mmCIF file of C-alpha atoms in Angstrom:
data_model
loop_
_atom_site.group_PDB
_atom_site.id
_atom_site.type_symbol
_atom_site.label_atom_id
_atom_site.label_comp_id
_atom_site.label_asym_id
_atom_site.label_seq_id
_atom_site.Cartn_x
_atom_site.Cartn_y
_atom_site.Cartn_z
ATOM 1 C CA UNK V 4 14.662 17.711 -28.105
ATOM 2 C CA UNK V 5 13.761 20.641 -30.358
ATOM 3 C CA UNK V 6 14.583 23.065 -27.536
ATOM 4 C CA UNK V 7 18.008 21.452 -27.109
ATOM 5 C CA UNK V 8 18.686 21.894 -30.852
ATOM 6 C CA UNK V 9 17.594 25.533 -31.266
ATOM 7 C CA UNK V 10 15.547 27.473 -28.677
ATOM 8 C CA UNK V 11 14.452 30.493 -30.832
ATOM 9 C CA UNK V 12 13.280 28.264 -33.699
ATOM 10 C CA UNK V 13 11.374 26.019 -31.253
ATOM 11 C CA UNK V 14 9.590 29.020 -29.713
ATOM 12 C CA UNK V 15 8.600 30.228 -33.190
ATOM 13 C CA UNK V 16 7.116 26.779 -34.010
ATOM 14 C CA UNK V 17 5.177 26.669 -30.723
ATOM 15 C CA UNK V 18 3.819 30.199 -31.244
ATOM 16 C CA UNK V 19 1.586 28.718 -33.980
ATOM 17 C CA UNK V 20 -0.051 26.290 -31.525
ATOM 18 C CA UNK V 21 -2.332 28.790 -29.693
ATOM 19 C CA UNK V 22 -3.745 30.015 -33.034
ATOM 20 C CA UNK V 23 -4.384 26.425 -34.104
ATOM 21 C CA UNK V 24 -6.030 25.629 -30.738
ATOM 22 C CA UNK V 25 -8.329 28.686 -30.943
ATOM 23 C CA UNK V 26 -9.339 27.848 -34.537
ATOM 24 C CA UNK V 27 -9.956 24.194 -33.627
ATOM 25 C CA UNK V 28 -12.007 25.106 -30.526
ATOM 26 C CA UNK V 29 -14.161 27.602 -32.425
ATOM 27 C CA UNK V 30 -14.803 25.156 -35.288
ATOM 28 C CA UNK V 31 -15.416 22.330 -32.816
ATOM 29 C CA UNK V 32 -18.197 24.244 -30.997
ATOM 30 C CA UNK V 33 -19.857 25.237 -34.287
ATOM 31 C CA UNK V 34 -19.732 21.592 -35.407
ATOM 32 C CA UNK V 35 -21.392 20.503 -32.144
ATOM 33 C CA UNK V 36 -24.284 22.969 -32.580
ATOM 34 C CA UNK V 37 -24.647 22.049 -36.243
ATOM 35 C CA UNK V 38 -24.669 18.298 -35.528
ATOM 36 C CA UNK V 39 -27.376 18.636 -32.858
ATOM 37 C CA UNK V 40 -29.487 20.706 -35.237
ATOM 38 C CA UNK V 41 -28.852 18.237 -38.051
ATOM 39 C CA UNK V 42 -29.976 15.261 -35.953
ATOM 40 C CA UNK V 43 -33.083 17.167 -34.860
ATOM 41 C CA UNK V 44 -33.978 17.842 -38.511
ATOM 42 C CA UNK V 45 -33.359 14.193 -39.424
ATOM 43 C CA UNK V 46 -35.598 13.074 -36.562
ATOM 44 C CA UNK V 47 -38.404 15.393 -37.718
ATOM 45 C CA UNK V 48 -37.965 14.204 -41.328
ATOM 46 C CA UNK V 49 -38.208 10.526 -40.343
ATOM 47 C CA UNK V 50 -41.159 11.241 -38.051
ATOM 48 C CA UNK V 51 -43.045 13.029 -40.822
ATOM 49 C CA UNK V 52 -42.327 10.259 -43.352
ATOM 50 C CA UNK V 53 -43.429 7.530 -40.924
ATOM 51 C CA UNK V 54 -46.565 9.466 -39.930
ATOM 52 C CA UNK V 55 -47.567 10.068 -43.562
ATOM 53 C CA UNK V 56 -46.974 6.452 -44.602
ATOM 54 C CA UNK V 57 -48.892 5.136 -41.573
ATOM 55 C CA UNK V 58 -51.863 7.321 -42.573
ATOM 56 C CA UNK V 59 -51.506 6.753 -46.321
ATOM 57 C CA UNK V 60 -55.139 5.595 -46.668
ATOM 58 C CA UNK V 61 -56.389 8.903 -45.255
ATOM 59 C CA UNK V 62 -53.909 10.845 -47.411
ATOM 60 C CA UNK V 63 -55.202 9.147 -50.556
ATOM 61 C CA UNK V 64 -58.845 9.418 -49.500
ATOM 62 C CA UNK V 65 -58.552 13.218 -49.361
ATOM 63 C CA UNK V 66 -56.226 13.548 -52.363
ATOM 64 C CA UNK V 67 -53.424 15.101 -50.295
ATOM 65 C CA UNK V 68 -50.472 13.311 -51.941
ATOM 66 C CA UNK V 69 -49.049 16.428 -53.609
ATOM 67 C CA UNK V 70 -49.375 18.501 -50.420
ATOM 68 C CA UNK V 71 -47.579 15.862 -48.327
ATOM 69 C CA UNK V 72 -44.885 15.445 -50.990
ATOM 70 C CA UNK V 73 -44.300 19.224 -50.940
ATOM 71 C CA UNK V 74 -44.049 19.299 -47.125
ATOM 72 C CA UNK V 75 -41.667 16.338 -47.216
ATOM 73 C CA UNK V 76 -39.486 18.185 -49.757
ATOM 74 C CA UNK V 77 -39.406 21.233 -47.459
ATOM 75 C CA UNK V 78 -38.352 19.114 -44.469
ATOM 76 C CA UNK V 79 -35.791 17.308 -46.620
ATOM 77 C CA UNK V 80 -34.369 20.613 -47.905
ATOM 78 C CA UNK V 81 -33.991 21.880 -44.328
ATOM 79 C CA UNK V 82 -32.156 18.681 -43.349
ATOM 80 C CA UNK V 83 -29.953 18.870 -46.462
ATOM 81 C CA UNK V 84 -29.068 22.512 -45.752
ATOM 82 C CA UNK V 85 -27.977 21.728 -42.171
ATOM 83 C CA UNK V 86 -25.948 18.760 -43.459
ATOM 84 C CA UNK V 87 -24.210 20.970 -46.039
ATOM 85 C CA UNK V 88 -23.316 23.528 -43.353
ATOM 86 C CA UNK V 89 -21.794 20.709 -41.285
ATOM 87 C CA UNK V 90 -19.766 19.434 -44.262
ATOM 88 C CA UNK V 91 -18.410 22.959 -44.886
ATOM 89 C CA UNK V 92 -17.362 23.224 -41.238
ATOM 90 C CA UNK V 93 -15.818 19.749 -41.414
ATOM 91 C CA UNK V 94 -13.915 20.750 -44.563
ATOM 92 C CA UNK V 95 -12.551 23.855 -42.797
ATOM 93 C CA UNK V 96 -11.582 21.715 -39.818
ATOM 94 C CA UNK V 97 -9.718 19.169 -41.983
ATOM 95 C CA UNK V 98 -8.002 21.886 -44.000
ATOM 96 C CA UNK V 99 -6.787 23.529 -40.771
ATOM 97 C CA UNK V 100 -5.516 20.201 -39.431
ATOM 98 C CA UNK V 101 -3.886 19.122 -42.706
ATOM 99 C CA UNK V 102 -2.334 22.535 -43.346
ATOM 100 C CA UNK V 103 -0.676 22.646 -39.916
ATOM 101 C CA UNK V 104 2.358 20.381 -40.748
ATOM 102 C CA UNK V 105 3.022 22.350 -43.945
ATOM 103 C CA UNK V 106 2.675 25.615 -42.013
ATOM 104 C CA UNK V 107 5.218 24.434 -39.408
ATOM 105 C CA UNK V 108 7.634 23.291 -42.149
ATOM 106 C CA UNK V 109 7.263 26.625 -43.941
ATOM 107 C CA UNK V 110 7.994 28.577 -40.736
ATOM 108 C CA UNK V 111 11.005 26.375 -39.939
ATOM 109 C CA UNK V 112 12.441 26.825 -43.472
ATOM 110 C CA UNK V 113 11.861 30.616 -43.551
ATOM 111 C CA UNK V 114 13.169 31.401 -40.068
ATOM 112 C CA UNK V 115 15.815 28.648 -40.242
ATOM 113 C CA UNK V 116 17.189 30.252 -43.416
ATOM 114 C CA UNK V 117 17.400 33.587 -41.603
ATOM 115 C CA UNK V 118 19.289 31.960 -38.718
ATOM 116 C CA UNK V 119 21.629 30.232 -41.231
ATOM 117 C CA UNK V 120 22.250 33.583 -42.895
ATOM 118 C CA UNK V 121 23.191 35.020 -39.479
ATOM 119 C CA UNK V 122 25.453 32.071 -38.786
ATOM 120 C CA UNK V 123 23.606 30.784 -35.682
ATOM 121 C CA UNK V 124 22.423 27.605 -37.457
ATOM 122 C CA UNK V 125 23.747 25.237 -40.114
ATOM 123 C CA UNK V 126 21.876 23.273 -42.819
ATOM 124 C CA UNK V 127 22.332 19.829 -41.171
ATOM 125 C CA UNK V 128 20.785 21.052 -37.903
ATOM 126 C CA UNK V 129 17.927 22.653 -39.856
ATOM 127 C CA UNK V 130 17.137 19.336 -41.604
ATOM 128 C CA UNK V 131 17.202 17.552 -38.228
ATOM 129 C CA UNK V 132 14.893 20.194 -36.779
ATOM 130 C CA UNK V 133 12.488 19.789 -39.716
ATOM 131 C CA UNK V 134 12.223 16.017 -39.045
ATOM 132 C CA UNK V 135 11.370 16.633 -35.385
ATOM 133 C CA UNK V 136 8.844 19.322 -36.365
ATOM 134 C CA UNK V 137 7.170 16.758 -38.665
ATOM 135 C CA UNK V 138 6.969 14.297 -35.772
ATOM 136 C CA UNK V 139 5.290 16.970 -33.634
ATOM 137 C CA UNK V 140 2.535 17.552 -36.232
ATOM 138 C CA UNK V 141 1.264 13.950 -36.334
ATOM 139 C CA UNK V 142 0.052 13.620 -32.689
ATOM 140 C CA UNK V 143 -1.555 17.079 -32.952
ATOM 141 C CA UNK V 144 -3.400 15.973 -36.104
ATOM 142 C CA UNK V 145 -4.531 12.778 -34.327
ATOM 143 C CA UNK V 146 -5.803 14.784 -31.349
ATOM 144 C CA UNK V 147 -7.754 17.212 -33.540
ATOM 145 C CA UNK V 148 -9.304 14.376 -35.563
ATOM 146 C CA UNK V 149 -10.367 12.784 -32.291
ATOM 147 C CA UNK V 150 -12.073 16.074 -31.355
ATOM 148 C CA UNK V 151 -14.185 15.866 -34.525
ATOM 149 C CA UNK V 152 -15.142 12.229 -33.925
ATOM 150 C CA UNK V 153 -15.890 13.024 -30.285
ATOM 151 C CA UNK V 154 -18.310 15.794 -31.284
ATOM 152 C CA UNK V 155 -20.171 13.457 -33.660
ATOM 153 C CA UNK V 156 -20.490 10.843 -30.924
ATOM 154 C CA UNK V 157 -21.389 13.462 -28.311
ATOM 155 C CA UNK V 158 -24.265 14.846 -30.432
ATOM 156 C CA UNK V 159 -25.703 11.357 -30.903
ATOM 157 C CA UNK V 160 -25.273 10.575 -27.209
ATOM 158 C CA UNK V 161 -27.055 13.798 -26.140
ATOM 159 C CA UNK V 162 -30.036 12.876 -28.355
ATOM 160 C CA UNK V 163 -30.023 9.333 -26.964
ATOM 161 C CA UNK V 164 -29.901 10.504 -23.330
ATOM 162 C CA UNK V 165 -32.690 13.042 -23.917
ATOM 163 C CA UNK V 166 -34.882 10.155 -25.010
ATOM 164 C CA UNK V 167 -33.785 7.773 -22.237
ATOM 165 C CA UNK V 168 -34.448 10.384 -19.540
ATOM 166 C CA UNK V 169 -38.096 10.889 -20.554
ATOM 167 C CA UNK V 170 -40.260 9.590 -17.699
ATOM 168 C CA UNK V 171 -43.635 7.997 -18.539
ATOM 169 C CA UNK V 172 -46.558 10.122 -17.327
ATOM 170 C CA UNK V 173 -48.209 6.991 -15.884
ATOM 171 C CA UNK V 174 -45.986 5.449 -13.202
ATOM 172 C CA UNK V 175 -46.542 2.286 -11.168
ATOM 173 C CA UNK V 176 -46.270 2.773 -7.395
ATOM 174 C CA UNK V 177 -43.505 0.909 -5.575
ATOM 175 C CA UNK V 178 -46.072 -0.634 -3.205
ATOM 176 C CA UNK V 179 -48.601 -1.470 -5.962
ATOM 177 C CA UNK V 180 -50.940 -4.357 -5.156
ATOM 178 C CA UNK V 181 -51.793 -7.235 -7.529
ATOM 179 C CA UNK V 182 -55.229 -7.863 -9.047
ATOM 180 C CA UNK V 183 -55.276 -11.672 -9.279
ATOM 181 C CA UNK V 184 -58.980 -12.493 -9.793
ATOM 182 C CA UNK V 185 -61.229 -9.429 -10.149
ATOM 183 C CA UNK V 186 -65.033 -9.652 -10.172
ATOM 184 C CA UNK V 187 -65.152 -6.585 -12.429
ATOM 185 C CA UNK V 188 -67.025 -3.867 -10.531
ATOM 186 C CA UNK V 189 -65.962 -0.459 -11.911
ATOM 187 C CA UNK V 190 -66.606 2.818 -10.082
ATOM 188 C CA UNK V 191 -65.945 6.353 -11.360
ATOM 189 C CA UNK V 192 -65.956 8.666 -8.341
ATOM 190 C CA UNK V 193 -66.106 12.417 -9.233
ATOM 191 C CA UNK V 194 -63.599 11.937 -12.077
ATOM 192 C CA UNK V 195 -62.265 14.913 -14.037
ATOM 193 C CA UNK V 196 -59.704 14.693 -16.828
ATOM 194 C CA UNK V 197 -58.019 16.866 -19.444
ATOM 195 C CA UNK V 198 -55.190 16.077 -21.875
ATOM 196 C CA UNK V 199 -51.716 17.569 -21.374
ATOM 197 C CA UNK V 200 -51.941 19.984 -24.290
ATOM 198 C CA UNK V 201 -55.288 21.431 -23.138
ATOM 199 C CA UNK V 202 -56.761 22.929 -19.974
ATOM 200 C CA UNK V 203 -60.358 22.182 -21.010
ATOM 201 C CA UNK V 204 -61.749 19.118 -19.257
ATOM 202 C CA UNK V 205 -62.904 16.257 -21.468
ATOM 203 C CA UNK V 206 -64.613 14.730 -18.404
ATOM 204 C CA UNK V 207 -65.725 16.816 -15.437
ATOM 205 C CA UNK V 208 -66.973 15.495 -12.085
ATOM 206 C CA UNK V 209 -68.203 12.205 -13.599
ATOM 207 C CA UNK V 210 -69.567 9.523 -11.235
ATOM 208 C CA UNK V 211 -71.106 6.129 -12.069
ATOM 209 C CA UNK V 212 -70.968 2.473 -10.992
ATOM 210 C CA UNK V 213 -70.866 -0.559 -13.313
ATOM 211 C CA UNK V 214 -71.757 -3.779 -11.489
ATOM 212 C CA UNK V 215 -69.932 -7.045 -12.147
ATOM 213 C CA UNK V 216 -71.520 -8.775 -15.151
ATOM 214 C CA UNK V 217 -73.401 -5.661 -16.238
ATOM 215 C CA UNK V 218 -73.214 -4.424 -19.853
ATOM 216 C CA UNK V 219 -73.073 -0.664 -20.315
ATOM 217 C CA UNK V 220 -72.957 1.397 -23.515
ATOM 218 C CA UNK V 221 -71.884 5.034 -23.798
ATOM 219 C CA UNK V 222 -73.531 6.890 -26.682
ATOM 220 C CA UNK V 223 -73.122 10.475 -27.784
ATOM 221 C CA UNK V 224 -71.533 12.950 -30.130
ATOM 222 C CA UNK V 225 -67.886 12.721 -31.185
ATOM 223 C CA UNK V 226 -65.453 14.233 -28.701
ATOM 224 C CA UNK V 227 -67.529 13.975 -25.507
ATOM 225 C CA UNK V 228 -65.134 11.474 -23.902
ATOM 226 C CA UNK V 229 -66.402 7.966 -24.710
ATOM 227 C CA UNK V 230 -62.955 6.678 -25.790
ATOM 228 C CA UNK V 231 -61.355 8.612 -22.916
ATOM 229 C CA UNK V 232 -63.420 6.600 -20.401
ATOM 230 C CA UNK V 233 -62.045 3.326 -21.828
ATOM 231 C CA UNK V 234 -58.483 4.709 -21.867
ATOM 232 C CA UNK V 235 -58.768 5.829 -18.226
ATOM 233 C CA UNK V 236 -59.987 2.386 -17.098
ATOM 234 C CA UNK V 237 -56.903 0.788 -18.713
ATOM 235 C CA UNK V 238 -54.841 3.621 -17.159
ATOM 236 C CA UNK V 239 -53.335 4.869 -20.392
ATOM 237 C CA UNK V 240 -53.760 8.230 -18.634
ATOM 238 C CA UNK V 241 -54.187 9.174 -14.982
ATOM 239 C CA UNK V 242 -57.245 11.126 -13.846
ATOM 240 C CA UNK V 243 -56.746 14.802 -12.970
ATOM 241 C CA UNK V 244 -59.226 14.589 -10.089
ATOM 242 C CA UNK V 245 -61.331 11.880 -8.400
ATOM 243 C CA UNK V 246 -60.868 8.105 -8.409
ATOM 244 C CA UNK V 247 -61.445 5.085 -10.608
ATOM 245 C CA UNK V 248 -61.865 1.880 -8.584
ATOM 246 C CA UNK V 249 -61.995 -1.757 -9.640
ATOM 247 C CA UNK V 250 -63.384 -4.044 -6.927
ATOM 248 C CA UNK V 251 -63.009 -1.144 -4.485
ATOM 249 C CA UNK V 252 -59.264 -0.602 -5.237
ATOM 250 C CA UNK V 253 -58.009 2.649 -6.772
ATOM 251 C CA UNK V 254 -56.471 1.605 -10.114
ATOM 252 C CA UNK V 255 -53.441 3.825 -9.342
ATOM 253 C CA UNK V 256 -52.637 1.391 -6.495
ATOM 254 C CA UNK V 257 -52.681 -1.669 -8.779
ATOM 255 C CA UNK V 258 -49.815 -3.402 -10.605
ATOM 256 C CA UNK V 259 -50.096 -2.033 -14.172
ATOM 257 C CA UNK V 260 -49.542 -5.383 -15.898
ATOM 258 C CA UNK V 261 -52.253 -7.000 -13.738
ATOM 259 C CA UNK V 262 -54.734 -4.219 -14.503
ATOM 260 C CA UNK V 263 -54.184 -4.322 -18.262
ATOM 261 C CA UNK V 264 -54.211 -8.116 -18.346
ATOM 262 C CA UNK V 265 -57.830 -8.015 -17.126
ATOM 263 C CA UNK V 266 -58.988 -5.147 -19.363
ATOM 264 C CA UNK V 267 -59.733 -6.063 -22.987
ATOM 265 C CA UNK V 268 -59.954 -3.196 -25.468
ATOM 266 C CA UNK V 269 -60.920 -3.237 -29.134
ATOM 267 C CA UNK V 270 -59.548 0.027 -30.518
ATOM 268 C CA UNK V 271 -61.220 2.098 -33.233
ATOM 269 C CA UNK V 272 -58.097 1.633 -35.383
ATOM 270 C CA UNK V 273 -56.799 -1.935 -35.010
ATOM 271 C CA UNK V 274 -53.099 -2.572 -35.639
ATOM 272 C CA UNK V 275 -52.215 -5.870 -37.329
ATOM 273 C CA UNK V 276 -48.752 -7.194 -36.514
ATOM 274 C CA UNK V 277 -46.617 -8.846 -39.188
ATOM 275 C CA UNK V 278 -47.305 -12.586 -38.891
ATOM 276 C CA UNK V 279 -50.205 -15.020 -39.161
ATOM 277 C CA UNK V 280 -53.839 -14.308 -38.260
ATOM 278 C CA UNK V 281 -53.519 -16.986 -35.554
ATOM 279 C CA UNK V 282 -50.604 -15.094 -33.944
ATOM 280 C CA UNK V 283 -52.546 -11.827 -34.026
ATOM 281 C CA UNK V 284 -55.648 -13.345 -32.403
ATOM 282 C CA UNK V 285 -53.490 -15.037 -29.763
ATOM 283 C CA UNK V 286 -51.556 -11.806 -29.041
ATOM 284 C CA UNK V 287 -53.483 -10.931 -25.857
ATOM 285 C CA UNK V 288 -53.329 -14.488 -24.456
ATOM 286 C CA UNK V 289 -50.371 -16.587 -25.524
ATOM 287 C CA UNK V 290 -51.757 -19.712 -23.806
ATOM 288 C CA UNK V 291 -55.009 -19.699 -25.817
ATOM 289 C CA UNK V 292 -55.781 -23.062 -27.490
ATOM 290 C CA UNK V 293 -56.505 -23.459 -31.200
ATOM 291 C CA UNK V 294 -60.178 -24.151 -30.362
ATOM 292 C CA UNK V 295 -60.392 -20.863 -28.436
ATOM 293 C CA UNK V 296 -58.772 -19.009 -31.342
ATOM 294 C CA UNK V 297 -61.348 -20.443 -33.785
ATOM 295 C CA UNK V 298 -64.152 -19.520 -31.367
ATOM 296 C CA UNK V 299 -62.799 -15.940 -31.099
ATOM 297 C CA UNK V 300 -62.668 -15.717 -34.903
ATOM 298 C CA UNK V 301 -66.285 -16.887 -35.134
ATOM 299 C CA UNK V 302 -67.403 -14.335 -32.516
ATOM 300 C CA UNK V 303 -65.600 -11.608 -34.478
ATOM 301 C CA UNK V 304 -67.350 -12.843 -37.642
ATOM 302 C CA UNK V 305 -64.072 -13.361 -39.532
ATOM 303 C CA UNK V 306 -63.855 -17.194 -39.432
ATOM 304 C CA UNK V 307 -65.338 -17.708 -42.921
ATOM 305 C CA UNK V 308 -63.107 -14.954 -44.330
ATOM 306 C CA UNK V 309 -60.011 -16.651 -42.850
ATOM 307 C CA UNK V 310 -60.982 -20.012 -44.400
ATOM 308 C CA UNK V 311 -61.419 -18.307 -47.782
ATOM 309 C CA UNK V 312 -57.793 -17.195 -47.793
ATOM 310 C CA UNK V 313 -55.278 -19.160 -49.871
ATOM 311 C CA UNK V 314 -53.544 -20.840 -46.888
ATOM 312 C CA UNK V 315 -56.328 -20.428 -44.369
#
């Protein structure tokens, strides 16, 4: 319609579009990079806060409150700085978008006046042209605003997909076999193991057999692999070499849920879930009776302590 009213004036209006598109594209890409960085900083900030609060007893025991507070402030300042950079970019983006209609109107008035002075345009046509130019600005503004919202969503989605695409190091085989009623014989056959972040073996060429019903204790200095042995039996990690067998079956061939259902572990640091003591004791076996729960409490030497509590 604008072309049918006045071709030269329409071409002048549309000449501004490439400059707007280039500015929007450049700002858009900077916003994307800034948002990804911002979300990374927020993730690290939350991780540090959660880690410090989870280990607050250790922090207090060593008098490290001030040091942790300082490190938290540094992480927070880095997050705040990246957020401020994003807000500046967003402000530039909005100013560009909001200034565009006024810029078009200004160009139409200036060049329209020149055309009127030359006699190739009259005032009524110029007013009509201005109304159409205003109508053109609104969908462009909507499109550019959508670009900004899209980048915010895209940054969040990239972070989400990065997390969802992480594959667990320990995978269950498709043809895994069940372990319905094990007798409990455990065999370590030339087992070697090292953690991902180290090439030094914690266990090297270890072999032993634990018979069903036999009680075995591992004693030794800290760091020689006692906890690692228990973690490998429950298959929290896979061995780097050799085999671990239960009742003659390689544990890597077993259904993971079956294996862990038959392996009971008392960790060095025990996590207590929010809820009653009864629910926490029953956590490993939901079908346990009240009598069995009381018996477990007595064996753990906490029955009298539980009865001393206000509501038992």
